[in-house]
Every structure is written in structure tokens, then in C-alpha cells.
PDB file of C-alpha atoms and ligand atoms in Angstrom:
ATOM      1  CA  MET W1350     111.544 174.010  52.613  1.00  0.00           C
ATOM      2  CA  LEU W1351     114.845 175.467  53.765  1.00  0.00           C
ATOM      3  CA  ILE W1352     117.012 172.826  55.799  1.00  0.00           C
ATOM      4  CA  HIS W1353     120.035 174.339  57.737  1.00  0.00           C
ATOM      5  CA  TYR W1354     122.329 172.009  59.404  1.00  0.00           C
ATOM      6  CA  LEU W1355     123.554 172.868  62.890  1.00  0.00           C
ATOM      7  CA  GLY W1356     125.955 169.676  63.687  1.00  0.00           C
ATOM      8  CA  HIS W1357     125.352 166.686  65.464  1.00  0.00           C
ATOM      9  CA  ALA W1358     121.635 165.914  64.662  1.00  0.00           C
ATOM     10  CA  ALA W1359     120.236 169.594  65.309  1.00  0.00           C
ATOM     11  CA  PHE W1360     118.511 171.187  62.015  1.00  0.00           C
ATOM     12  CA  TYR W1361     116.800 174.681  61.240  1.00  0.00           C
ATOM     13  CA  LEU W1362     113.742 174.310  58.952  1.00  0.00           C
ATOM     14  CA  GLU W1363     112.154 177.008  57.089  1.00  0.00           C
ATOM     15  CA  SER W1364     109.130 176.601  55.005  1.00  0.00           C
ATOM     16  CA  GLY W1365     106.362 179.612  54.409  1.00  0.00           C
ATOM     17  CA  ASP W1366     105.950 180.996  57.944  1.00  0.00           C
ATOM     18  CA  TYR W1367     107.110 177.614  59.423  1.00  0.00           C
ATOM     19  CA  ARG W1368     110.221 178.008  61.781  1.00  0.00           C
ATOM     20  CA  ALA W1369     111.250 174.982  63.488  1.00  0.00           C
ATOM     21  CA  LEU W1370     114.262 173.611  65.061  1.00  0.00           C
ATOM     22  CA  ILE W1371     115.018 169.667  65.326  1.00  0.00           C
ATOM     23  CA  ASP W1372     117.194 168.274  68.440  1.00  0.00           C
ATOM     24  CA  PRO W1373     118.641 171.848  69.205  1.00  0.00           C
ATOM     25  CA  PHE W1374     121.707 170.608  71.084  1.00  0.00           C
ATOM     26  CA  ILE W1375     123.403 173.998  70.801  1.00  0.00           C
ATOM     27  CA  THR W1376     124.987 175.164  74.059  1.00  0.00           C
ATOM     28  CA  GLY W1377     127.959 172.605  74.584  1.00  0.00           C
ATOM     29  CA  ASN W1378     127.778 171.239  71.471  1.00  0.00           C
ATOM     30  CA  PRO W1379     131.615 170.633  70.047  1.00  0.00           C
ATOM     31  CA  ALA W1380     130.379 171.158  66.720  1.00  0.00           C
ATOM     32  CA  CYS W1381     127.860 173.731  66.645  1.00  0.00           C
ATOM     33  CA  GLN W1382     129.413 177.399  66.828  1.00  0.00           C
ATOM     34  CA  VAL W1383     125.726 179.506  65.940  1.00  0.00           C
ATOM     35  CA  SER W1384     124.409 181.451  69.054  1.00  0.00           C
ATOM     36  CA  LEU W1385     121.093 181.013  70.560  1.00  0.00           C
ATOM     37  CA  ASP W1386     119.714 184.429  69.986  1.00  0.00           C
ATOM     38  CA  ARG W1387     119.819 183.360  66.198  1.00  0.00           C
ATOM     39  CA  PHE W1388     116.470 181.820  66.451  1.00  0.00           C
ATOM     40  CA  ASP W1389     114.354 184.566  67.505  1.00  0.00           C
ATOM     41  CA  SER W1390     111.158 183.908  65.565  1.00  0.00           C
ATOM     42  CA  LEU W1391     110.787 180.265  65.899  1.00  0.00           C
ATOM     43  CA  THR W1392     107.131 178.366  65.864  1.00  0.00           C
ATOM     44  CA  HIS W1393     107.929 175.127  66.330  1.00  0.00           C
ATOM     45  CA  ILE W1394     110.613 172.805  68.638  1.00  0.00           C
ATOM     46  CA  PHE W1395     110.635 168.945  67.869  1.00  0.00           C
ATOM     47  CA  VAL W1396     112.528 166.959  70.200  1.00  0.00           C
ATOM     48  CA  THR W1397     113.004 163.275  69.166  1.00  0.00           C
ATOM     49  CA  HIS W1398     113.935 161.968  73.058  1.00  0.00           C
ATOM     50  CA  ALA W1399     115.169 163.398  76.540  1.00  0.00           C
ATOM     51  CA  HIS W1400     119.452 162.825  75.908  1.00  0.00           C
ATOM     52  CA  GLY W1401     121.072 165.916  76.153  1.00  0.00           C
ATOM     53  CA  ASP W1402     122.272 166.037  73.087  1.00  0.00           C
ATOM     54  CA  HIS W1403     119.231 165.798  71.747  1.00  0.00           C
ATOM     55  CA  LEU W1404     117.054 168.705  73.997  1.00  0.00           C
ATOM     56  CA  GLY W1405     119.958 170.363  74.370  1.00  0.00           C
ATOM     57  CA  ASP W1406     118.676 174.285  74.893  1.00  0.00           C
ATOM     58  CA  THR W1407     114.989 173.494  74.346  1.00  0.00           C
ATOM     59  CA  VAL W1408     113.552 174.743  77.537  1.00  0.00           C
ATOM     60  CA  ALA W1409     115.991 178.311  76.632  1.00  0.00           C
ATOM     61  CA  ILE W1410     115.188 178.618  73.535  1.00  0.00           C
ATOM     62  CA  ALA W1411     111.237 178.109  73.927  1.00  0.00           C
ATOM     63  CA  LYS W1412     110.939 180.139  76.780  1.00  0.00           C
ATOM     64  CA  GLU W1413     112.740 183.065  74.701  1.00  0.00           C
ATOM     65  CA  THR W1414     110.592 182.612  71.597  1.00  0.00           C
ATOM     66  CA  GLY W1415     107.224 180.886  72.706  1.00  0.00           C
ATOM     67  CA  ALA W1416     107.752 178.570  70.243  1.00  0.00           C
ATOM     68  CA  THR W1417     105.446 175.330  71.103  1.00  0.00           C
ATOM     69  CA  ILE W1418     107.846 172.117  71.797  1.00  0.00           C
ATOM     70  CA  VAL W1419     106.785 168.689  69.800  1.00  0.00           C
ATOM     71  CA  THR W1420     107.550 165.430  71.428  1.00  0.00           C
ATOM     72  CA  ASN W1421     106.105 162.597  73.099  1.00  0.00           C
ATOM     73  CA  PHE W1422     103.621 162.575  75.873  1.00  0.00           C
ATOM     74  CA  GLU W1423     105.826 161.975  79.069  1.00  0.00           C
ATOM     75  CA  LEU W1424     108.593 164.655  78.251  1.00  0.00           C
ATOM     76  CA  ALA W1425     106.153 167.412  76.848  1.00  0.00           C
ATOM     77  CA  ASN W1426     104.510 166.778  80.612  1.00  0.00           C
ATOM     78  CA  TYR W1427     107.910 166.785  82.449  1.00  0.00           C
ATOM     79  CA  LEU W1428     108.979 170.164  80.536  1.00  0.00           C
ATOM     80  CA  VAL W1429     105.972 171.794  81.162  1.00  0.00           C
ATOM     81  CA  MET W1430     106.082 170.369  85.234  1.00  0.00           C
ATOM     82  CA  GLN W1431     109.463 172.108  84.875  1.00  0.00           C
ATOM     83  CA  GLN W1432     109.230 175.375  83.258  1.00  0.00           C
ATOM     84  CA  GLU W1433     105.415 176.665  83.875  1.00  0.00           C
ATOM     85  CA  GLY W1434     104.413 178.890  80.928  1.00  0.00           C
ATOM     86  CA  LEU W1435     105.717 176.405  77.821  1.00  0.00           C
ATOM     87  CA  SER W1436     103.830 175.783  74.887  1.00  0.00           C
ATOM     88  CA  VAL W1437     103.876 171.935  74.405  1.00  0.00           C
ATOM     89  CA  HIS W1438     101.969 169.659  71.839  1.00  0.00           C
ATOM     90  CA  PRO W1439     102.051 165.800  73.257  1.00  0.00           C
ATOM     91  CA  MET W1440     102.241 162.940  70.512  1.00  0.00           C
ATOM     92  CA  HIS W1441     102.848 159.454  70.238  1.00  0.00           C
ATOM     93  CA  LEU W1442     104.512 156.680  68.130  1.00  0.00           C
ATOM     94  CA  GLY W1443     102.693 156.022  65.007  1.00  0.00           C
ATOM     95  CA  GLY W1444     100.233 159.459  65.457  1.00  0.00           C
ATOM     96  CA  ARG W1445      99.996 161.808  62.766  1.00  0.00           C
ATOM     97  CA  THR W1446      98.305 164.959  62.961  1.00  0.00           C
ATOM     98  CA  THR W1447      98.578 168.711  61.224  1.00  0.00           C
ATOM     99  CA  LEU W1448      99.516 171.319  63.468  1.00  0.00           C
ATOM    100  CA  ASP W1449      99.489 174.947  62.137  1.00  0.00           C
ATOM    101  CA  GLY W1450      99.297 173.491  58.550  1.00  0.00           C
ATOM    102  CA  VAL W1451     102.208 171.154  59.046  1.00  0.00           C
ATOM    103  CA  THR W1452     101.303 167.362  58.990  1.00  0.00           C
ATOM    104  CA  ILE W1453     103.783 165.625  61.635  1.00  0.00           C
ATOM    105  CA  LYS W1454     103.757 161.712  62.055  1.00  0.00           C
ATOM    106  CA  MET W1455     105.834 160.280  65.047  1.00  0.00           C
ATOM    107  CA  THR W1456     107.428 157.397  64.143  1.00  0.00           C
ATOM    108  CA  PRO W1457     109.539 154.779  66.469  1.00  0.00           C
ATOM    109  CA  ALA W1458     113.061 154.953  67.385  1.00  0.00           C
ATOM    110  CA  LEU W1459     115.052 151.948  68.806  1.00  0.00           C
ATOM    111  CA  HIS W1460     116.843 153.673  71.600  1.00  0.00           C
ATOM    112  CA  GLY W1461     116.230 155.315  75.104  1.00  0.00           C
ATOM    113  CA  SER W1462     115.185 158.300  76.389  1.00  0.00           C
ATOM    114  CA  GLY W1463     115.661 158.991  80.405  1.00  0.00           C
ATOM    115  CA  ILE W1464     116.276 162.304  81.758  1.00  0.00           C
ATOM    116  CA  ILE W1465     119.013 162.367  83.643  1.00  0.00           C
ATOM    117  CA  THR W1466     119.293 165.121  86.015  1.00  0.00           C
ATOM    118  CA  ASN W1467     122.249 166.938  87.643  1.00  0.00           C
ATOM    119  CA  GLU W1468     121.455 165.603  91.142  1.00  0.00           C
ATOM    120  CA  GLY W1469     121.869 162.134  89.668  1.00  0.00           C
ATOM    121  CA  HIS W1470     117.765 161.061  89.331  1.00  0.00           C
ATOM    122  CA  ILE W1471     116.785 159.507  86.063  1.00  0.00           C
ATOM    123  CA  TYR W1472     112.926 159.683  85.112  1.00  0.00           C
ATOM    124  CA  CYS W1473     110.824 158.445  82.468  1.00  0.00           C
ATOM    125  CA  GLY W1474     111.410 160.509  79.387  1.00  0.00           C
ATOM    126  CA  GLY W1475     108.449 158.471  77.637  1.00  0.00           C
ATOM    127  CA  SER W1476     109.101 156.598  73.648  1.00  0.00           C
ATOM    128  CA  PRO W1477     112.239 158.191  71.621  1.00  0.00           C
ATOM    129  CA  CYS W1478     110.923 159.031  68.525  1.00  0.00           C
ATOM    130  CA  GLY W1479     111.529 160.202  64.962  1.00  0.00           C
ATOM    131  CA  PHE W1480     109.544 162.915  62.870  1.00  0.00           C
ATOM    132  CA  LEU W1481     107.948 163.037  59.231  1.00  0.00           C
ATOM    133  CA  ILE W1482     107.160 166.738  58.547  1.00  0.00           C
ATOM    134  CA  GLU W1483     105.376 167.999  55.677  1.00  0.00           C
ATOM    135  CA  HIS W1484     104.776 171.243  54.571  1.00  0.00           C
ATOM    136  CA  GLN W1485     103.843 172.468  50.983  1.00  0.00           C
ATOM    137  CA  GLY W1486     104.434 169.303  48.822  1.00  0.00           C
ATOM    138  CA  LYS W1487     107.729 168.693  50.688  1.00  0.00           C
ATOM    139  CA  LYS W1488     108.588 165.430  53.457  1.00  0.00           C
ATOM    140  CA  ILE W1489     110.808 165.314  55.238  1.00  0.00           C
ATOM    141  CA  TYR W1490     112.293 162.579  57.973  1.00  0.00           C
ATOM    142  CA  HIS W1491     114.075 163.326  61.088  1.00  0.00           C
ATOM    143  CA  ALA W1492     115.292 159.571  62.398  1.00  0.00           C
ATOM    144  CA  GLY W1493     116.177 160.326  65.707  1.00  0.00           C
ATOM    145  CA  ASP W1494     118.808 158.274  67.371  1.00  0.00           C
ATOM    146  CA  THR W1495     117.921 154.672  66.888  1.00  0.00           C
ATOM    147  CA  GLY W1496     119.251 151.390  65.428  1.00  0.00           C
ATOM    148  CA  LEU W1497     117.832 149.731  62.321  1.00  0.00           C
ATOM    149  CA  THR W1498     114.272 148.435  62.170  1.00  0.00           C
ATOM    150  CA  LYS W1499     112.044 146.681  59.908  1.00  0.00           C
ATOM    151  CA  ASP W1500     109.928 149.467  60.503  1.00  0.00           C
ATOM    152  CA  MET W1501     111.509 151.604  58.550  1.00  0.00           C
ATOM    153  CA  GLU W1502     110.445 149.742  55.374  1.00  0.00           C
ATOM    154  CA  LEU W1503     106.599 151.078  56.425  1.00  0.00           C
ATOM    155  CA  LEU W1504     108.366 154.442  55.491  1.00  0.00           C
ATOM    156  CA  GLU W1505     108.778 153.643  51.878  1.00  0.00           C
ATOM    157  CA  ILE W1506     105.213 154.431  51.156  1.00  0.00           C
ATOM    158  CA  GLU W1507     105.627 157.733  52.794  1.00  0.00           C
ATOM    159  CA  ASP W1508     107.346 158.835  49.633  1.00  0.00           C
ATOM    160  CA  ILE W1509     110.198 160.699  51.430  1.00  0.00           C
ATOM    161  CA  ASP W1510     112.421 163.703  49.791  1.00  0.00           C
ATOM    162  CA  LEU W1511     115.107 163.986  52.393  1.00  0.00           C
ATOM    163  CA  ALA W1512     116.111 161.704  54.822  1.00  0.00           C
ATOM    164  CA  MET W1513     118.531 162.977  58.273  1.00  0.00           C
ATOM    165  CA  LEU W1514     119.858 159.342  59.433  1.00  0.00           C
ATOM    166  CA  PRO W1515     122.333 158.375  62.269  1.00  0.00           C
ATOM    167  CA  ILE W1516     125.607 157.112  60.888  1.00  0.00           C
ATOM    168  CA  GLY W1517     128.058 157.300  63.944  1.00  0.00           C
ATOM    169  CA  GLY W1518     127.693 153.974  65.627  1.00  0.00           C
ATOM    170  CA  ASN W1519     127.739 152.477  69.225  1.00  0.00           C
ATOM    171  CA  PHE W1520     124.257 154.715  70.281  1.00  0.00           C
ATOM    172  CA  THR W1521     122.978 154.172  66.846  1.00  0.00           C
ATOM    173  CA  MET W1522     123.205 152.989  63.453  1.00  0.00           C
ATOM    174  CA  ASP W1523     126.625 152.889  61.812  1.00  0.00           C
ATOM    175  CA  ILE W1524     127.028 153.291  58.436  1.00  0.00           C
ATOM    176  CA  THR W1525     126.331 149.897  57.599  1.00  0.00           C
ATOM    177  CA  ASP W1526     122.861 149.521  58.892  1.00  0.00           C
ATOM    178  CA  ALA W1527     122.410 153.460  57.532  1.00  0.00           C
ATOM    179  CA  VAL W1528     122.965 152.348  54.193  1.00  0.00           C
ATOM    180  CA  ARG W1529     120.561 149.089  54.838  1.00  0.00           C
ATOM    181  CA  ALA W1530     118.096 151.861  56.065  1.00  0.00           C
ATOM    182  CA  THR W1531     118.180 154.031  53.071  1.00  0.00           C
ATOM    183  CA  GLN W1532     117.530 150.793  51.095  1.00  0.00           C
ATOM    184  CA  PHE W1533     114.340 149.891  53.332  1.00  0.00           C
ATOM    185  CA  ILE W1534     113.185 153.999  53.539  1.00  0.00           C
ATOM    186  CA  LYS W1535     114.032 154.861  49.660  1.00  0.00           C
ATOM    187  CA  PRO W1536     114.039 158.807  50.322  1.00  0.00           C
ATOM    188  CA  LYS W1537     115.056 161.115  47.317  1.00  0.00           C
ATOM    189  CA  ALA W1538     117.999 162.087  49.277  1.00  0.00           C
ATOM    190  CA  VAL W1539     119.675 161.463  52.842  1.00  0.00           C
ATOM    191  CA  VAL W1540     121.540 163.384  54.858  1.00  0.00           C
ATOM    192  CA  PRO W1541     123.824 162.150  57.689  1.00  0.00           C
ATOM    193  CA  MET W1542     123.882 163.067  60.752  1.00  0.00           C
ATOM    194  CA  HIS W1543     124.901 162.311  64.866  1.00  0.00           C
ATOM    195  CA  TYR W1544     129.105 161.055  63.475  1.00  0.00           C
ATOM    196  CA  ASN W1545     132.290 162.900  64.754  1.00  0.00           C
ATOM    197  CA  THR W1546     130.810 165.051  67.358  1.00  0.00           C
ATOM    198  CA  PHE W1547     132.014 162.821  70.111  1.00  0.00           C
ATOM    199  CA  PRO W1548     134.919 159.870  70.197  1.00  0.00           C
ATOM    200  CA  PRO W1549     132.779 157.057  70.173  1.00  0.00           C
ATOM    201  CA  ILE W1550     130.609 158.020  67.039  1.00  0.00           C
ATOM    202  CA  GLN W1551     133.550 158.569  64.599  1.00  0.00           C
ATOM    203  CA  ALA W1552     131.912 158.094  61.211  1.00  0.00           C
ATOM    204  CA  ASP W1553     133.495 159.327  57.858  1.00  0.00           C
ATOM    205  CA  PRO W1554     130.043 160.608  55.912  1.00  0.00           C
ATOM    206  CA  HIS W1555     131.715 160.076  52.468  1.00  0.00           C
ATOM    207  CA  VAL W1556     132.046 155.947  53.306  1.00  0.00           C
ATOM    208  CA  PHE W1557     128.665 156.470  53.768  1.00  0.00           C
ATOM    209  CA  ALA W1558     127.814 158.533  50.561  1.00  0.00           C
ATOM    210  CA  GLU W1559     129.505 155.958  48.496  1.00  0.00           C
ATOM    211  CA  ALA W1560     127.727 152.702  49.689  1.00  0.00           C
ATOM    212  CA  SER W1561     124.123 154.793  50.009  1.00  0.00           C
ATOM    213  CA  PRO W1562     121.845 153.461  47.096  1.00  0.00           C
ATOM    214  CA  CYS W1563     120.129 156.785  46.809  1.00  0.00           C
ATOM    215  CA  PRO W1564     121.881 160.445  46.955  1.00  0.00           C
ATOM    216  CA  VAL W1565     123.230 161.621  49.761  1.00  0.00           C
ATOM    217  CA  HIS W1566     124.120 165.286  50.815  1.00  0.00           C
ATOM    218  CA  VAL W1567     127.004 165.108  53.558  1.00  0.00           C
ATOM    219  CA  MET W1568     126.403 168.933  54.852  1.00  0.00           C
ATOM    220  CA  ALA W1569     128.917 171.049  56.551  1.00  0.00           C
ATOM    221  CA  ILE W1570     127.718 172.555  59.785  1.00  0.00           C
ATOM    222  CA  ASP W1571     125.815 175.916  58.832  1.00  0.00           C
ATOM    223  CA  GLU W1572     125.438 174.666  55.784  1.00  0.00           C
ATOM    224  CA  THR W1573     121.752 175.199  54.224  1.00  0.00           C
ATOM    225  CA  LEU W1574     119.967 172.526  51.482  1.00  0.00           C
ATOM    226  CA  THR W1575     117.161 173.667  49.666  1.00  0.00           C
ATOM    227  CA  LEU W1576     114.089 171.190  48.693  1.00  0.00           C
ATOM    228  CA  SER W1577     112.649 172.393  45.464  1.00  0.00           C
TER     229      SER W1577
HETATM  230 NI1   NI K1459     120.155 159.124  72.456  1.00  0.00          NI
HETATM  231 MN1   MN K1460     122.291 161.186  70.637  1.00  0.00          MN
END
């Protein structure tokens, strides 16, 4: 499995024929320099919640590529109502399924998921989540935006190869709580995310790396990591 960091909470995954984006906030992301047409053969787009820095370019990319959007039930339905013809796969918290050979579990996140429109309306965007994604013997966990929860202890039994955890504070866990999360989850390795994109989420990933009980990969934007 290959993991490519696009900045903030956005990642590209490739494993066999499986090509997925998670939280593709690319346009307007001050931390991401890649062009949208780079993703021309996607199979899936995972969206952890409706906030703009996660939903990002999901609709535009899904329209262009035909990729299936995997997200919570309410947001999946909202997206289909907004844009006819999108392929969506709704799930909900705690649900596990196998989709095109990939095992996916939707995990809880302690956060919001409101859809805030340019016209000033706020719609219910369902429950925020994280994802466990398993393919060809490798399992990753993308926590989404979340505070520290005791539920994370349950993730230890999942035997996670790589966990992507937010460390930026203010809207999510900060470094102190992300270290506690790694103590709960006990993944084989961690990638910090959701920091330094905007002023309220400044954090030094190397401070996190020093304090974490498990190995930390501080990924540069546009860097690729291979799980083997
Ligand atoms: Ni958020
Ligand atoms: Mn966010």
C-alpha cells in the first residue's frame, strides 16, 4: 500500500487496482500544491465530515473520475441531491463492509459535520467519522477531525499498521492528546496531520514525534510512504 500526503488531512492511497483519496481538500488548501487533474483513475473518495477543509474538491473529482464517495448516510444523500449522477456509498458509525475487495470500517470522531453554504444556510451533515481501511494485509486508520476519546482504546485490537492522527489542536486533538491517542491505539506507526495549515492549528510535528510511544513519520507535502 502506498500513501501519498497532500497536506492538511488529505491523502492519496494506492493498493493494487485501488486508488483512493481521503478528505481531498486541494483547491484553496494553502498547504497543497498539486493539480486536480492528477487524479484521473480514482476508485474511491473517503470523506470524514462535511467541513470544507475535508469535503474539499470531492464533488468535482467524483464527477470527473466517477469515483465512489464513501461517507456518512446524511452527507452521502446530501451530495447526491446536490449533484445528480454521483456514485456514493453511505455508511454509518461502527459499520464495517467490504467494498470492491477493500474492508472499510467507519469509526466515531468527536467533532461536528455541519454543511455551511455560501448562502448562509447550515444543514445537518451527519456524524463525523474516521476510517479503517484494509487491503492486501495492510490496515490504515485515518482519524478524521477528532478530540481524544476513550473509544480509541478499542482500536488497539484492530492491529493498525499506520494511523493518521490530527495534532493541531483548537478543532482537534493537540500534541498532548495525540500522544495519548497513540498510547490507546498502539499502531505500528503514526503520521501527524491537520496542523500548520491555518494559524489556529500551529503545532510542531517533531515535538509529537519525540513524545510518541510509537514510530512517527512526519510526511512532507507530496511525499510518499510505502507500507510493505
Ligand atoms: Ni472539521
Ligand atoms: Mn478540519
